[in-house]
Amino acid sequence: MKFQPNYAPGPTDVRENVRLTLAKKTSNPDFDKEFIHYYHEVSQKMGKVMGTTNDVLLLAGEGILGLEAACASLTEPGDRVLVLDNGIYGEGFKYFVEMYGGEPVVLSFDDRQGIPVEEVRNYLEKDHHFKYATLVHCDTPTSVLNDVSKLCPLLKEFGILTVVDSVAGMVGEPIDVDQNQIDICCGGTQKAISAPVGLAIVSISEHAKKAMATRQTPIASFYANLRIFEDYVEKQSLPYTMPADQIAALDVALDNILQEGLETVYERHAKIANAVRKAVEAYGLSLFLTSDASNTVTAVSIPAEIGALQLQEHIKEAYNLYIATSLAQYADVILRIGHMGENAFPEKVLAVLTMIDHGLCDLGFKGTGNLGQLFLDAYRMENEY
Ligand SMILES: *Cc1c(COP(=O)(O)O)cnc(C)c1O
């Protein structure tokens, strides 16, 4: 198999010390009681990075498992669930709610900006009979960032539990789970955390635990049932065999982040993202969003006469580089530059922007200057402040 360089908004590059950890021998995660303590330790380290003292679970599965598990564990037949939607993942929550018998009420907003907090407040003043609400921190296909620091406390004010998909946000953008009163916060290892694909991360508040414990009906799943982990430390038993190598790799990836310092990591993402956005605009392309872009990914509108899919295909064929377009209705409209975790370093972003510049030139687009150079100039400015 041929491996292509990867600059997509996830899975991201995995640092060598994390990759090598996967090769190390582990003890048997079912029989070795020390493993339970180790699992708990890594979960708490994850919680530290997420800003929470709530229980954190590391589920054996990709990020999507966390979203489904949150909905499976909270939803009872007939429950009304508020689905805040300004993007593809945002809207997507409705399918999980329906699958477990709930009644999703989808409140849709403009995809080109963050969810307007005051409009949500106005809506809630009229109707707030919801068991929980779902929202996405960074909706990756369009790169929009929602202000969880305002939206989640607002929902809680109305007695509504909050479920946040921060798979593509956490570590690149502050999530501060406790401060923002997030009841269930979902993450994945393969985005800004830059560990291998394979674990879903879920933090669960006391309020959410109580909602699960006081259900009238059983949870209609085993694998997506968050209660099967209850009291695993006291019971000295995890519900199924854990991928010990993945847990160890996540541990090292978290150490990398904590050693650099979370604030420094956020700053690194902000500088790169600002420079990318400035360069794209100076070059003569437009950003898909009108405001509220996440620092983990940039969505660039590609002129219709070229098309994002043609540009992607051309760059793959001509330069052996895989770049991401978007999904669904935006697949041919948006080109995405991923700059999260290990991919948020200037030399990597420079390489991908240079290739995009070549690709666009080949297809007849005349940009102003050189996209890579514009990025370097903007990045230098970022570092002077
Ligand atoms: C990547 C991502 C997930 C995980 O889903 P995959 O499509 O399987 O990678 C979930 N939510 C968001 C917002 C993501 O960006």
Coordinates of C-alpha atoms in Angstrom, one line a residue, residues 91 103 105 122 188 205 280 295 355:
E91 CA -28.0 18.1 12.3
E103 CA -38.3 13.1 19.4
V105 CA -36.7 19.0 17.7
N122 CA -35.6 33.6 22.7
G188 CA -12.0 11.4 19.8
S205 CA -21.6 14.8 34.9
V280 CA -6.4 32.6 1.9
N295 CA -8.7 27.3 14.9
M355 CA 0.5 22.3 -3.2

